[in-house]
Short mmCIF file of C-alpha atoms and ligand atoms in Angstrom, two decimals:
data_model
loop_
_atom_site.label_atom_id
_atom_site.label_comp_id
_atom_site.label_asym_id
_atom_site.label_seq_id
_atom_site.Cartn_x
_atom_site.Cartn_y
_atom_site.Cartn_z
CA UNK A 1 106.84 99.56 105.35
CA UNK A 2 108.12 103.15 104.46
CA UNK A 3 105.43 105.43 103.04
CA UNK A 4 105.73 109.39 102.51
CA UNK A 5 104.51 111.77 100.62
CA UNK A 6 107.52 112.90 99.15
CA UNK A 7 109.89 110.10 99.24
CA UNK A 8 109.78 106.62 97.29
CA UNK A 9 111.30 103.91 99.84
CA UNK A 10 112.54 100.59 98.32
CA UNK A 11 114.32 98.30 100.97
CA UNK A 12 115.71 95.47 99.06
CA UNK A 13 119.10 92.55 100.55
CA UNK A 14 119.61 95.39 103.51
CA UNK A 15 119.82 98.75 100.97
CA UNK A 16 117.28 101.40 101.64
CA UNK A 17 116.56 102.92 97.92
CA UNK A 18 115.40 106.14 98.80
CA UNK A 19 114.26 108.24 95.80
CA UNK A 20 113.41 111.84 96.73
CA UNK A 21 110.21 112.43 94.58
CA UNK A 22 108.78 115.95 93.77
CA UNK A 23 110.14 115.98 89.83
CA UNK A 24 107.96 118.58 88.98
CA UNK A 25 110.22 121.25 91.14
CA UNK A 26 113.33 119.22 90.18
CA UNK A 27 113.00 117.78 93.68
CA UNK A 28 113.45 121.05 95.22
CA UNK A 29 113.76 120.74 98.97
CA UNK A 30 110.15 122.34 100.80
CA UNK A 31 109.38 121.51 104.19
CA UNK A 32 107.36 118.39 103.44
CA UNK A 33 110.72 116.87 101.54
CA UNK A 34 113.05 117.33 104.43
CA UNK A 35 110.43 116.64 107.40
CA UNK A 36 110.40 112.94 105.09
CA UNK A 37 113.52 112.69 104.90
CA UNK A 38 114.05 113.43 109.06
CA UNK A 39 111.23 111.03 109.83
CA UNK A 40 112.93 108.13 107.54
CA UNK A 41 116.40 108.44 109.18
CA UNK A 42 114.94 107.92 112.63
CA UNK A 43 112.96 104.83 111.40
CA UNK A 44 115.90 103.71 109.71
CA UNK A 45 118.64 104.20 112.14
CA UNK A 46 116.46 101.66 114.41
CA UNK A 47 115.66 99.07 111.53
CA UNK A 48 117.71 96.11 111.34
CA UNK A 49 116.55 95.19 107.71
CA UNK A 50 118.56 98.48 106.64
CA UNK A 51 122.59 98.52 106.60
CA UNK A 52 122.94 101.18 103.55
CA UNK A 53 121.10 104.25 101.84
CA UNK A 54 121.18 105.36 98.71
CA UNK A 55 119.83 108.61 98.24
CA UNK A 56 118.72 109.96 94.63
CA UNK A 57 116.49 112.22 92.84
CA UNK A 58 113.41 111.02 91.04
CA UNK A 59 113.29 112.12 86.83
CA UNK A 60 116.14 111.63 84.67
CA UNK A 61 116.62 115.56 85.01
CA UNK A 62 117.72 116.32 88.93
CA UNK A 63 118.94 115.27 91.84
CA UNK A 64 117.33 117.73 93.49
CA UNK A 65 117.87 122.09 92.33
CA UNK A 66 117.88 123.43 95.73
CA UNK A 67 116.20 124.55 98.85
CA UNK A 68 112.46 125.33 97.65
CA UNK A 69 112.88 129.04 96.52
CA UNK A 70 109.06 129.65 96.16
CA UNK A 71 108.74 128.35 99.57
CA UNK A 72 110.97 130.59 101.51
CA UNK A 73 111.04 133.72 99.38
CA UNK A 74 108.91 135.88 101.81
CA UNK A 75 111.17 135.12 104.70
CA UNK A 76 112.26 137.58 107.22
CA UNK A 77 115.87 137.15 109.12
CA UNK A 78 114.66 135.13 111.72
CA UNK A 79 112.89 132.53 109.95
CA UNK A 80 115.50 132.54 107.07
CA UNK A 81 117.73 131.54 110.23
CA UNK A 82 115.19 128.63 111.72
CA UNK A 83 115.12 127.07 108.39
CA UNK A 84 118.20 126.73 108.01
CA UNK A 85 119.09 125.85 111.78
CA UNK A 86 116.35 123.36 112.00
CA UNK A 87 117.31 121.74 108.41
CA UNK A 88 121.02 121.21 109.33
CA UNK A 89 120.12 119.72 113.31
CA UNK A 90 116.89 117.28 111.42
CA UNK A 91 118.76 115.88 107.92
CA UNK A 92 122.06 117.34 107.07
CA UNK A 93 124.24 117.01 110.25
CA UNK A 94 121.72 113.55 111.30
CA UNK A 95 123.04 112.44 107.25
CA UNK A 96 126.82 113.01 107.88
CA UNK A 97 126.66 110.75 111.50
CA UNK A 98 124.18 109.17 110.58
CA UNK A 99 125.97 105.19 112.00
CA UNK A 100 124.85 103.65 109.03
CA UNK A 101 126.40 104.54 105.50
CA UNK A 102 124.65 106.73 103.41
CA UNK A 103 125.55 107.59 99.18
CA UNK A 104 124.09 110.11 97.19
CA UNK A 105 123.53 108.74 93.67
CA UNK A 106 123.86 112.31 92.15
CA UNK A 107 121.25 111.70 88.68
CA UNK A 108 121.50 115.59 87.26
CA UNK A 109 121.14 118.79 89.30
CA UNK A 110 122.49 118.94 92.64
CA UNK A 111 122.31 122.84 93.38
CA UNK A 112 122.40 124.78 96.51
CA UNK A 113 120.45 122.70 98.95
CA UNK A 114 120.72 119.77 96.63
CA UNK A 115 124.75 120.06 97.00
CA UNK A 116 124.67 120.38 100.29
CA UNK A 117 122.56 117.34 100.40
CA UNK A 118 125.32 114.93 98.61
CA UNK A 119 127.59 116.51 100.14
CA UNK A 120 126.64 115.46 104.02
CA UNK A 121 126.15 112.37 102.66
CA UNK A 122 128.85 110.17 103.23
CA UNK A 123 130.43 110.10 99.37
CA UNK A 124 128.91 110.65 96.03
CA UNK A 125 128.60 108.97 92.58
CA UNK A 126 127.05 110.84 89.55
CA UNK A 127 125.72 110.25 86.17
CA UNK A 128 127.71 111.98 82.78
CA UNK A 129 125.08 114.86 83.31
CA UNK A 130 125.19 115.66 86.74
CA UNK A 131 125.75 119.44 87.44
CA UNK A 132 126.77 120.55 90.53
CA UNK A 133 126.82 124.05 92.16
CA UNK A 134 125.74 126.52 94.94
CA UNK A 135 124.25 129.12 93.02
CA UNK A 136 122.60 130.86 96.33
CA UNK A 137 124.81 134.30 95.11
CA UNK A 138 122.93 134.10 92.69
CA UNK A 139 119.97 134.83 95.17
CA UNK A 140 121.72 137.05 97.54
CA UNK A 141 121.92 134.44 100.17
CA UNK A 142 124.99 131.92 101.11
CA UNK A 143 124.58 128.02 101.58
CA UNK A 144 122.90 127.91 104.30
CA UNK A 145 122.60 123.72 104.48
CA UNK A 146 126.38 123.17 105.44
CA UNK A 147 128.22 124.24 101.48
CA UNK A 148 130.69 127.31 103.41
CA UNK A 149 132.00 123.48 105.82
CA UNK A 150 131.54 121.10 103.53
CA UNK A 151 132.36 122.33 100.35
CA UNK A 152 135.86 123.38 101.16
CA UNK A 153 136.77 120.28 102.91
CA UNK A 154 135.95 118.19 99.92
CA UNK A 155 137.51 119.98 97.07
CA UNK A 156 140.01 122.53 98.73
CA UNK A 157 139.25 126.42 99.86
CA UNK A 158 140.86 128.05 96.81
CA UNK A 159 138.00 126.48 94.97
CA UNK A 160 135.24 126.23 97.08
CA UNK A 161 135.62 130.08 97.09
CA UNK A 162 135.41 130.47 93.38
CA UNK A 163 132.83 127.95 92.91
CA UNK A 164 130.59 130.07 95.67
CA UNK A 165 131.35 133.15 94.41
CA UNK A 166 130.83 133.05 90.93
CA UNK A 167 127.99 130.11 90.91
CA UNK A 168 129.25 128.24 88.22
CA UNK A 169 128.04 124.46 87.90
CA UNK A 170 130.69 121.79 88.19
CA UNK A 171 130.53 118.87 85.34
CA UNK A 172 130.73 115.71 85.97
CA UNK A 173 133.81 114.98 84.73
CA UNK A 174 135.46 117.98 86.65
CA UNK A 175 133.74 117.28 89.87
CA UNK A 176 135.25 113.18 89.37
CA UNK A 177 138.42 115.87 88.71
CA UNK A 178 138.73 117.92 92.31
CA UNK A 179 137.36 114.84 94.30
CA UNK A 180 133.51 116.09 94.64
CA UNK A 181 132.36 112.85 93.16
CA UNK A 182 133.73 109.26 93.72
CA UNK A 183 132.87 108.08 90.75
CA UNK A 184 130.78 108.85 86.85
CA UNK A 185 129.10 106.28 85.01
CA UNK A 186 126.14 106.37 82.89
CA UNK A 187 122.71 107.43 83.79
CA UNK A 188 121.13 104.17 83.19
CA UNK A 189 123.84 102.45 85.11
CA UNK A 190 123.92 104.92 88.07
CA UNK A 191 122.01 102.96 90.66
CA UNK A 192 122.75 99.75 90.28
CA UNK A 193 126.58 100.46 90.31
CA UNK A 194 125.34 102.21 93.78
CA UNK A 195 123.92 98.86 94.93
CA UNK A 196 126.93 97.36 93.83
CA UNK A 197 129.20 99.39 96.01
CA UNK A 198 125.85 99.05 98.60
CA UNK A 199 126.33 95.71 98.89
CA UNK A 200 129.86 95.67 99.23
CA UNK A 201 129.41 97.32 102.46
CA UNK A 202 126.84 95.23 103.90
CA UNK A 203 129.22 92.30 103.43
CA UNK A 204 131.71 94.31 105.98
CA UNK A 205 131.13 94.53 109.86
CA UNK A 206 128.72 97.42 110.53
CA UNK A 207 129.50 97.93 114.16
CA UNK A 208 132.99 98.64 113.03
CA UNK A 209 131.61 100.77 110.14
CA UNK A 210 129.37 102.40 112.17
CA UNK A 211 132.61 103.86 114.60
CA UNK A 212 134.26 104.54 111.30
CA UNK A 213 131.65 107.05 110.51
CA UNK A 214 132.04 108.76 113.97
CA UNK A 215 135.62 108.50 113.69
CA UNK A 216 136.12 110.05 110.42
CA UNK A 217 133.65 112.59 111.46
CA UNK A 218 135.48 113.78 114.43
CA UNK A 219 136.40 117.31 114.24
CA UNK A 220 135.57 120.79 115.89
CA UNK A 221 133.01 121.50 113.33
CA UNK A 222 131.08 124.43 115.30
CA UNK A 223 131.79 127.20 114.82
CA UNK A 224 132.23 127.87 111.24
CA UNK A 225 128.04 126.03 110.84
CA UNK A 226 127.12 128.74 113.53
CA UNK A 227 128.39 131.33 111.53
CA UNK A 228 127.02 129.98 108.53
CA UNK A 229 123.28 129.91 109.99
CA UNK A 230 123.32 133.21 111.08
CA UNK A 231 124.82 135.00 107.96
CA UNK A 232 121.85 132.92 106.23
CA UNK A 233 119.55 134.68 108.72
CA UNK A 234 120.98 137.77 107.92
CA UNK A 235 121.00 137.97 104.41
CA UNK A 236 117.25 137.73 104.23
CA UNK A 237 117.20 141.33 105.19
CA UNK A 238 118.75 142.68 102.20
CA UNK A 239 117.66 143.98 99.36
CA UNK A 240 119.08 141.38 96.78
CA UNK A 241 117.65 138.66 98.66
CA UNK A 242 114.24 139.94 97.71
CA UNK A 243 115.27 140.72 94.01
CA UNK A 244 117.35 137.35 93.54
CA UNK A 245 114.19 135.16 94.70
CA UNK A 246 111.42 137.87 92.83
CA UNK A 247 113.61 137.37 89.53
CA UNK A 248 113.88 133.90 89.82
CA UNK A 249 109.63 133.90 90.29
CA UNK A 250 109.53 135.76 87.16
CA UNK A 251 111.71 134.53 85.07
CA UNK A 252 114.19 137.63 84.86
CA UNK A 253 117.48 138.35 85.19
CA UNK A 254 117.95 139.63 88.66
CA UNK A 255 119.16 143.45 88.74
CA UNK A 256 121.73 143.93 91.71
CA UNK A 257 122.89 147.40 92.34
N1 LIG B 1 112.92 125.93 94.15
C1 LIG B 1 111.64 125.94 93.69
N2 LIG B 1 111.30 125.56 92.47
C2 LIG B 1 112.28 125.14 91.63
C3 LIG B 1 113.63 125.12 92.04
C4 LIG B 1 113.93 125.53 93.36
N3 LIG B 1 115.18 125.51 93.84
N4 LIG B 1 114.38 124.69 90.99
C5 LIG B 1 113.53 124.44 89.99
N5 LIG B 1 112.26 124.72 90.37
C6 LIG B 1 111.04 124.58 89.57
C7 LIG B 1 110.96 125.69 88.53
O1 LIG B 1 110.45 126.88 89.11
C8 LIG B 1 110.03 125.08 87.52
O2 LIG B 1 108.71 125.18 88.01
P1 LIG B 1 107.52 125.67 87.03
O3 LIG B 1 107.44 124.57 86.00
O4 LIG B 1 106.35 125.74 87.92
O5 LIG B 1 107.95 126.99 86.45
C9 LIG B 1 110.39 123.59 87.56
O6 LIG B 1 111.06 123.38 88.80
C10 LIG B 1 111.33 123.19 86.43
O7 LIG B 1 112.47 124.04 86.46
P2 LIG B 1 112.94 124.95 85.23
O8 LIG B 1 111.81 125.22 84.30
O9 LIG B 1 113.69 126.12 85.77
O10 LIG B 1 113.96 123.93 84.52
P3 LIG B 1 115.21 124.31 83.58
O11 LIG B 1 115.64 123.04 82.94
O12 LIG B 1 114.89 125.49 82.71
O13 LIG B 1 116.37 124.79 84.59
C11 LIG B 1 117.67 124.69 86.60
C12 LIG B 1 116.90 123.90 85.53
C13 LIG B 1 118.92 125.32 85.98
C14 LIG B 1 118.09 123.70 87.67
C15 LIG B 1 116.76 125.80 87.17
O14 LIG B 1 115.55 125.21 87.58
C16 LIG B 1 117.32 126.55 88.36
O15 LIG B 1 118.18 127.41 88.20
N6 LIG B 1 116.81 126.26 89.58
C17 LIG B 1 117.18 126.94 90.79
C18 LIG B 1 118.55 126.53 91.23
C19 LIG B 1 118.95 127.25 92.47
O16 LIG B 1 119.14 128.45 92.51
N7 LIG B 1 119.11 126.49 93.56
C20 LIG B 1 119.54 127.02 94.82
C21 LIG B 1 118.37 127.36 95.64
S1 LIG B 1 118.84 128.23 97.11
C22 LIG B 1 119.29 127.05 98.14
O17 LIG B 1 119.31 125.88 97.84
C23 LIG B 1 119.63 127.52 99.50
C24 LIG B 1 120.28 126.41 100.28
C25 LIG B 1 120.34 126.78 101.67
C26 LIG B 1 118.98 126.74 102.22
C27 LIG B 1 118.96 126.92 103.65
C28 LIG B 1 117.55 127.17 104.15
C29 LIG B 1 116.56 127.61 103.07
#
Protein backbone atom coordinates (compact mmCIF):
# COMPACT_ATOMS: atom_id res chain seq x y z
CA UNK A 1 0.00 0.00 0.00
CA UNK A 2 1.14 3.56 -1.14
CA UNK A 3 0.70 6.24 1.53
CA UNK A 4 2.21 9.95 1.43
CA UNK A 5 1.58 12.94 2.59
CA UNK A 6 1.23 14.67 -0.48
CA UNK A 7 0.24 12.19 -2.99
CA UNK A 8 -3.16 10.12 -3.31
CA UNK A 9 -2.09 6.52 -4.73
CA UNK A 10 -4.89 4.37 -6.32
CA UNK A 11 -3.49 1.08 -7.96
CA UNK A 12 -6.36 -0.43 -9.71
CA UNK A 13 -6.08 -3.69 -13.11
CA UNK A 14 -2.07 -2.67 -13.13
CA UNK A 15 -2.61 1.49 -13.39
CA UNK A 16 -1.04 3.47 -10.63
CA UNK A 17 -3.61 6.61 -10.21
CA UNK A 18 -1.41 8.98 -8.76
CA UNK A 19 -3.12 12.28 -7.81
CA UNK A 20 -0.66 14.95 -6.64
CA UNK A 21 -2.62 16.51 -3.65
CA UNK A 22 -1.78 19.97 -2.09
CA UNK A 23 -5.00 21.94 -3.86
CA UNK A 24 -4.74 24.61 -1.61
CA UNK A 25 -1.29 25.89 -3.46
CA UNK A 26 -2.73 24.61 -6.77
CA UNK A 27 -0.45 21.63 -6.17
CA UNK A 28 2.53 23.72 -6.25
CA UNK A 29 5.66 21.60 -6.20
CA UNK A 30 7.59 22.08 -2.32
CA UNK A 31 10.02 19.69 -1.25
CA UNK A 32 7.60 17.34 0.47
CA UNK A 33 5.62 16.96 -3.15
CA UNK A 34 8.63 15.95 -5.14
CA UNK A 35 10.54 13.87 -2.27
CA UNK A 36 6.73 11.79 -2.72
CA UNK A 37 6.82 11.68 -5.85
CA UNK A 38 10.85 10.27 -5.90
CA UNK A 39 10.00 7.80 -3.17
CA UNK A 40 6.81 6.40 -5.28
CA UNK A 41 8.80 5.88 -8.53
CA UNK A 42 11.35 3.73 -6.76
CA UNK A 43 8.54 1.64 -5.12
CA UNK A 44 6.89 1.51 -8.28
CA UNK A 45 9.56 0.75 -10.71
CA UNK A 46 10.02 -2.60 -8.48
CA UNK A 47 6.18 -3.44 -8.15
CA UNK A 48 4.82 -5.91 -10.38
CA UNK A 49 1.09 -4.92 -9.68
CA UNK A 50 2.01 -1.53 -11.57
CA UNK A 51 2.49 -1.46 -15.57
CA UNK A 52 1.19 2.35 -16.07
CA UNK A 53 0.98 5.86 -14.22
CA UNK A 54 -1.17 8.38 -14.56
CA UNK A 55 -0.15 11.43 -13.06
CA UNK A 56 -2.75 14.37 -12.25
CA UNK A 57 -3.47 17.22 -10.08
CA UNK A 58 -5.98 17.04 -7.29
CA UNK A 59 -9.10 20.07 -7.53
CA UNK A 60 -10.86 20.72 -10.61
CA UNK A 61 -8.59 23.97 -10.81
CA UNK A 62 -4.70 22.71 -11.45
CA UNK A 63 -2.54 20.37 -12.42
CA UNK A 64 -0.11 21.69 -10.49
CA UNK A 65 1.07 26.07 -10.88
CA UNK A 66 4.68 25.56 -10.45
CA UNK A 67 7.71 24.99 -8.39
CA UNK A 68 6.60 26.25 -4.75
CA UNK A 69 7.48 30.03 -5.05
CA UNK A 70 7.00 30.73 -1.26
CA UNK A 71 9.28 27.91 -0.67
CA UNK A 72 12.32 28.92 -2.54
CA UNK A 73 12.01 32.69 -2.63
CA UNK A 74 14.92 33.37 -0.13
CA UNK A 75 17.31 31.30 -2.13
CA UNK A 76 20.83 32.20 -2.79
CA UNK A 77 22.69 30.91 -6.20
CA UNK A 78 23.81 27.86 -4.86
CA UNK A 79 20.80 26.47 -3.45
CA UNK A 80 18.62 27.90 -6.34
CA UNK A 81 21.14 25.49 -8.28
CA UNK A 82 20.70 22.21 -5.80
CA UNK A 83 17.05 22.49 -6.17
CA UNK A 84 16.94 22.39 -9.28
CA UNK A 85 19.87 19.77 -9.84
CA UNK A 86 18.52 17.48 -7.25
CA UNK A 87 14.73 17.85 -8.67
CA UNK A 88 15.73 16.95 -12.29
CA UNK A 89 18.33 13.69 -11.09
CA UNK A 90 15.11 12.48 -8.23
CA UNK A 91 11.63 12.99 -10.54
CA UNK A 92 12.01 14.69 -13.81
CA UNK A 93 14.86 12.85 -15.67
CA UNK A 94 13.78 9.31 -13.27
CA UNK A 95 9.90 10.34 -15.07
CA UNK A 96 11.17 10.54 -18.72
CA UNK A 97 13.18 6.79 -18.33
CA UNK A 98 11.31 5.87 -16.07
CA UNK A 99 10.82 1.71 -17.94
CA UNK A 100 7.36 1.82 -17.24
CA UNK A 101 4.94 4.34 -19.09
CA UNK A 102 3.98 7.27 -17.43
CA UNK A 103 0.86 10.10 -18.71
CA UNK A 104 0.19 13.27 -17.31
CA UNK A 105 -3.59 13.80 -17.20
CA UNK A 106 -3.13 17.66 -17.46
CA UNK A 107 -6.73 18.82 -15.27
CA UNK A 108 -6.04 22.91 -15.42
CA UNK A 109 -2.76 24.69 -14.64
CA UNK A 110 0.37 23.19 -15.63
CA UNK A 111 2.88 26.22 -15.13
CA UNK A 112 6.55 26.37 -14.77
CA UNK A 113 7.41 23.35 -12.72
CA UNK A 114 4.01 21.94 -13.41
CA UNK A 115 4.96 22.02 -17.36
CA UNK A 116 7.95 20.68 -16.91
CA UNK A 117 6.30 17.97 -14.99
CA UNK A 118 3.92 16.77 -18.07
CA UNK A 119 6.29 17.40 -20.07
CA UNK A 120 9.01 14.58 -18.79
CA UNK A 121 6.27 12.55 -18.64
CA UNK A 122 6.01 10.37 -21.40
CA UNK A 123 2.83 12.21 -23.37
CA UNK A 124 0.03 14.33 -22.18
CA UNK A 125 -3.80 14.56 -22.33
CA UNK A 126 -5.70 17.67 -20.99
CA UNK A 127 -9.07 18.82 -20.06
CA UNK A 128 -10.91 21.99 -22.28
CA UNK A 129 -9.38 24.23 -19.42
CA UNK A 130 -6.01 23.24 -19.13
CA UNK A 131 -3.49 26.19 -19.38
CA UNK A 132 -0.15 25.65 -19.99
CA UNK A 133 2.97 27.89 -19.65
CA UNK A 134 6.45 28.67 -18.14
CA UNK A 135 5.88 31.87 -16.70
CA UNK A 136 9.39 31.75 -14.60
CA UNK A 137 10.28 35.35 -16.71
CA UNK A 138 7.86 36.36 -15.10
CA UNK A 139 10.00 35.77 -11.87
CA UNK A 140 13.34 36.54 -13.21
CA UNK A 141 14.37 32.98 -13.31
CA UNK A 142 14.32 30.33 -16.42
CA UNK A 143 12.77 26.70 -16.20
CA UNK A 144 14.87 25.26 -14.26
CA UNK A 145 12.95 21.52 -14.21
CA UNK A 146 13.97 20.58 -17.90
CA UNK A 147 11.29 23.47 -20.07
CA UNK A 148 14.75 25.21 -22.12
CA UNK A 149 15.13 20.69 -23.42
CA UNK A 150 11.93 19.75 -23.35
CA UNK A 151 9.88 22.38 -24.41
CA UNK A 152 11.53 22.91 -27.74
CA UNK A 153 11.63 19.36 -28.66
CA UNK A 154 7.92 19.01 -28.29
CA UNK A 155 6.53 21.97 -30.02
CA UNK A 156 9.51 23.38 -32.16
CA UNK A 157 12.29 26.21 -31.05
CA UNK A 158 10.64 29.14 -32.86
CA UNK A 159 7.94 28.67 -30.31
CA UNK A 160 9.31 27.40 -27.37
CA UNK A 161 11.24 30.75 -27.50
CA UNK A 162 8.20 32.91 -27.65
CA UNK A 163 6.25 30.94 -25.30
CA UNK A 164 9.40 31.42 -22.65
CA UNK A 165 9.91 34.72 -23.34
CA UNK A 166 6.78 36.34 -23.20
CA UNK A 167 4.99 33.78 -20.57
CA UNK A 168 1.90 33.48 -22.21
CA UNK A 169 -0.36 30.35 -21.28
CA UNK A 170 -1.09 27.89 -24.05
CA UNK A 171 -5.01 26.75 -24.38
CA UNK A 172 -5.98 23.69 -24.71
CA UNK A 173 -7.03 23.67 -27.94
CA UNK A 174 -3.71 25.35 -29.19
CA UNK A 175 -1.47 23.15 -27.19
CA UNK A 176 -3.72 19.83 -29.00
CA UNK A 177 -2.59 22.51 -32.05
CA UNK A 178 1.55 22.53 -31.85
CA UNK A 179 1.61 18.86 -30.48
CA UNK A 180 2.04 19.76 -26.54
CA UNK A 181 -0.95 17.66 -25.76
CA UNK A 182 -2.05 14.27 -27.29
CA UNK A 183 -5.31 14.70 -26.81
CA UNK A 184 -8.55 17.28 -25.09
CA UNK A 185 -11.60 15.94 -23.78
CA UNK A 186 -13.75 17.05 -21.06
CA UNK A 187 -12.87 17.52 -17.50
CA UNK A 188 -15.17 14.97 -16.20
CA UNK A 189 -14.02 12.54 -18.79
CA UNK A 190 -10.25 13.23 -18.41
CA UNK A 191 -9.20 10.24 -16.36
CA UNK A 192 -11.00 7.64 -17.35
CA UNK A 193 -10.16 8.26 -21.10
CA UNK A 194 -6.46 8.07 -19.40
CA UNK A 195 -7.28 4.58 -18.08
CA UNK A 196 -8.59 3.83 -21.28
CA UNK A 197 -5.45 4.53 -23.18
CA UNK A 198 -3.78 2.95 -19.61
CA UNK A 199 -5.10 -0.09 -20.26
CA UNK A 200 -4.40 -0.28 -23.73
CA UNK A 201 -0.85 -0.44 -22.84
CA UNK A 202 -0.94 -2.98 -20.28
CA UNK A 203 -2.49 -5.29 -22.87
CA UNK A 204 1.00 -4.78 -24.96
CA UNK A 205 4.40 -6.50 -23.97
CA UNK A 206 6.09 -4.32 -21.32
CA UNK A 207 9.57 -5.67 -21.68
CA UNK A 208 9.37 -4.47 -25.22
CA UNK A 209 7.74 -1.21 -24.01
CA UNK A 210 10.02 -0.79 -21.48
CA UNK A 211 13.23 -0.70 -24.35
CA UNK A 212 10.90 1.52 -26.29
CA UNK A 213 11.12 4.08 -23.63
CA UNK A 214 15.00 3.86 -23.55
CA UNK A 215 15.06 3.80 -27.14
CA UNK A 216 13.06 6.75 -27.88
CA UNK A 217 14.89 8.44 -25.16
CA UNK A 218 18.26 8.02 -26.59
CA UNK A 219 19.93 11.20 -27.31
CA UNK A 220 22.96 13.41 -26.08
CA UNK A 221 20.78 15.28 -23.77
CA UNK A 222 23.67 16.85 -21.46
CA UNK A 223 24.70 19.51 -22.04
CA UNK A 224 21.98 21.85 -22.81
CA UNK A 225 20.23 20.43 -18.80
CA UNK A 226 23.77 21.46 -17.45
CA UNK A 227 23.46 24.71 -18.74
CA UNK A 228 20.04 25.00 -17.78
CA UNK A 229 20.81 24.21 -13.92
CA UNK A 230 23.37 26.55 -13.64
CA UNK A 231 21.73 29.64 -15.34
CA UNK A 232 18.86 28.67 -12.71
CA UNK A 233 21.59 28.97 -10.05
CA UNK A 234 22.58 32.05 -11.36
CA UNK A 235 19.64 33.96 -11.73
CA UNK A 236 18.92 33.83 -8.04
CA UNK A 237 21.50 36.49 -7.67
CA UNK A 238 19.76 39.14 -9.42
CA UNK A 239 17.81 41.66 -8.55
CA UNK A 240 14.48 40.68 -10.40
CA UNK A 241 14.61 37.37 -8.96
CA UNK A 242 14.00 38.94 -5.59
CA UNK A 243 11.30 41.45 -6.95
CA UNK A 244 9.51 38.75 -9.28
CA UNK A 245 9.06 36.26 -6.15
CA UNK A 246 8.42 39.53 -3.43
CA UNK A 247 5.59 40.73 -5.97
CA UNK A 248 4.18 37.56 -6.43
CA UNK A 249 4.07 37.32 -2.16
CA UNK A 250 2.27 40.48 -2.27
CA UNK A 251 0.12 40.44 -4.73
CA UNK A 252 1.75 43.25 -7.02
CA UNK A 253 2.79 43.73 -10.21
CA UNK A 254 6.47 43.14 -10.23
CA UNK A 255 8.55 46.43 -11.18
CA UNK A 256 11.66 45.39 -13.40
CA UNK A 257 14.04 48.11 -14.26
N1 LIG B 1 3.92 28.49 -5.53
C1 LIG B 1 3.37 28.72 -4.31
N2 LIG B 1 2.09 28.99 -4.12
C2 LIG B 1 1.29 29.04 -5.21
C3 LIG B 1 1.79 28.83 -6.51
C4 LIG B 1 3.16 28.54 -6.65
N3 LIG B 1 3.72 28.29 -7.84
N4 LIG B 1 0.76 28.97 -7.38
C5 LIG B 1 -0.33 29.24 -6.66
N5 LIG B 1 -0.02 29.29 -5.34
C6 LIG B 1 -0.92 29.56 -4.23
C7 LIG B 1 -1.30 31.04 -4.18
O1 LIG B 1 -0.27 31.79 -3.54
C8 LIG B 1 -2.58 31.00 -3.41
O2 LIG B 1 -2.26 30.84 -2.04
P1 LIG B 1 -3.02 31.75 -0.92
O3 LIG B 1 -4.45 31.29 -1.02
O4 LIG B 1 -2.36 31.36 0.33
O5 LIG B 1 -2.83 33.18 -1.33
C9 LIG B 1 -3.23 29.68 -3.86
O6 LIG B 1 -2.17 28.90 -4.41
C10 LIG B 1 -4.28 29.90 -4.93
O7 LIG B 1 -3.70 30.62 -6.00
P2 LIG B 1 -4.27 32.02 -6.54
O8 LIG B 1 -5.07 32.71 -5.50
O9 LIG B 1 -3.14 32.78 -7.15
O10 LIG B 1 -5.26 31.49 -7.69
P3 LIG B 1 -5.73 32.29 -9.00
O11 LIG B 1 -6.85 31.50 -9.58
O12 LIG B 1 -5.94 33.74 -8.71
O13 LIG B 1 -4.48 32.22 -10.02
C11 LIG B 1 -2.63 31.14 -11.11
C12 LIG B 1 -4.04 30.98 -10.51
C13 LIG B 1 -2.71 32.01 -12.37
C14 LIG B 1 -2.14 29.75 -11.48
C15 LIG B 1 -1.71 31.83 -10.08
O14 LIG B 1 -1.79 31.11 -8.87
C16 LIG B 1 -0.25 31.89 -10.46
O15 LIG B 1 0.14 32.72 -11.28
N6 LIG B 1 0.61 31.04 -9.85
C17 LIG B 1 2.03 31.04 -10.05
C18 LIG B 1 2.37 30.47 -11.39
C19 LIG B 1 3.85 30.49 -11.61
O16 LIG B 1 4.49 31.52 -11.72
N7 LIG B 1 4.44 29.30 -11.70
C20 LIG B 1 5.84 29.14 -11.97
C21 LIG B 1 6.57 29.02 -10.70
S1 LIG B 1 8.32 29.06 -10.95
C22 LIG B 1 8.69 27.52 -11.37
O17 LIG B 1 7.86 26.66 -11.49
C23 LIG B 1 10.14 27.27 -11.54
C24 LIG B 1 10.35 25.93 -12.18
C25 LIG B 1 11.74 25.56 -12.07
C26 LIG B 1 12.03 25.25 -10.66
C27 LIG B 1 13.35 24.71 -10.48
C28 LIG B 1 13.73 24.67 -9.01
C29 LIG B 1 12.90 25.57 -8.12
Amino acid sequence: EYKYENLLVEVENKIALVTLNRPQALNALNKGLLDDLSIFLTDADYDSDIRVVILTGAGEKAFVAGADIKEFANFDGKEGQQLAASGQENVFNKIEDFPKPIIAAVNGFALGGGLELAMASHFRIASSNAKLGLPEVTLGLIPGYGGTQRLPKLIGKGRAMQAIMTADMFSATRALEIGLVNEVVEQADLINRAKEIATKITNNSSVAIKHAIRAINASDKETGFEIEIESFGNLFEEHDFKEGTTAFVEKRKPNFK
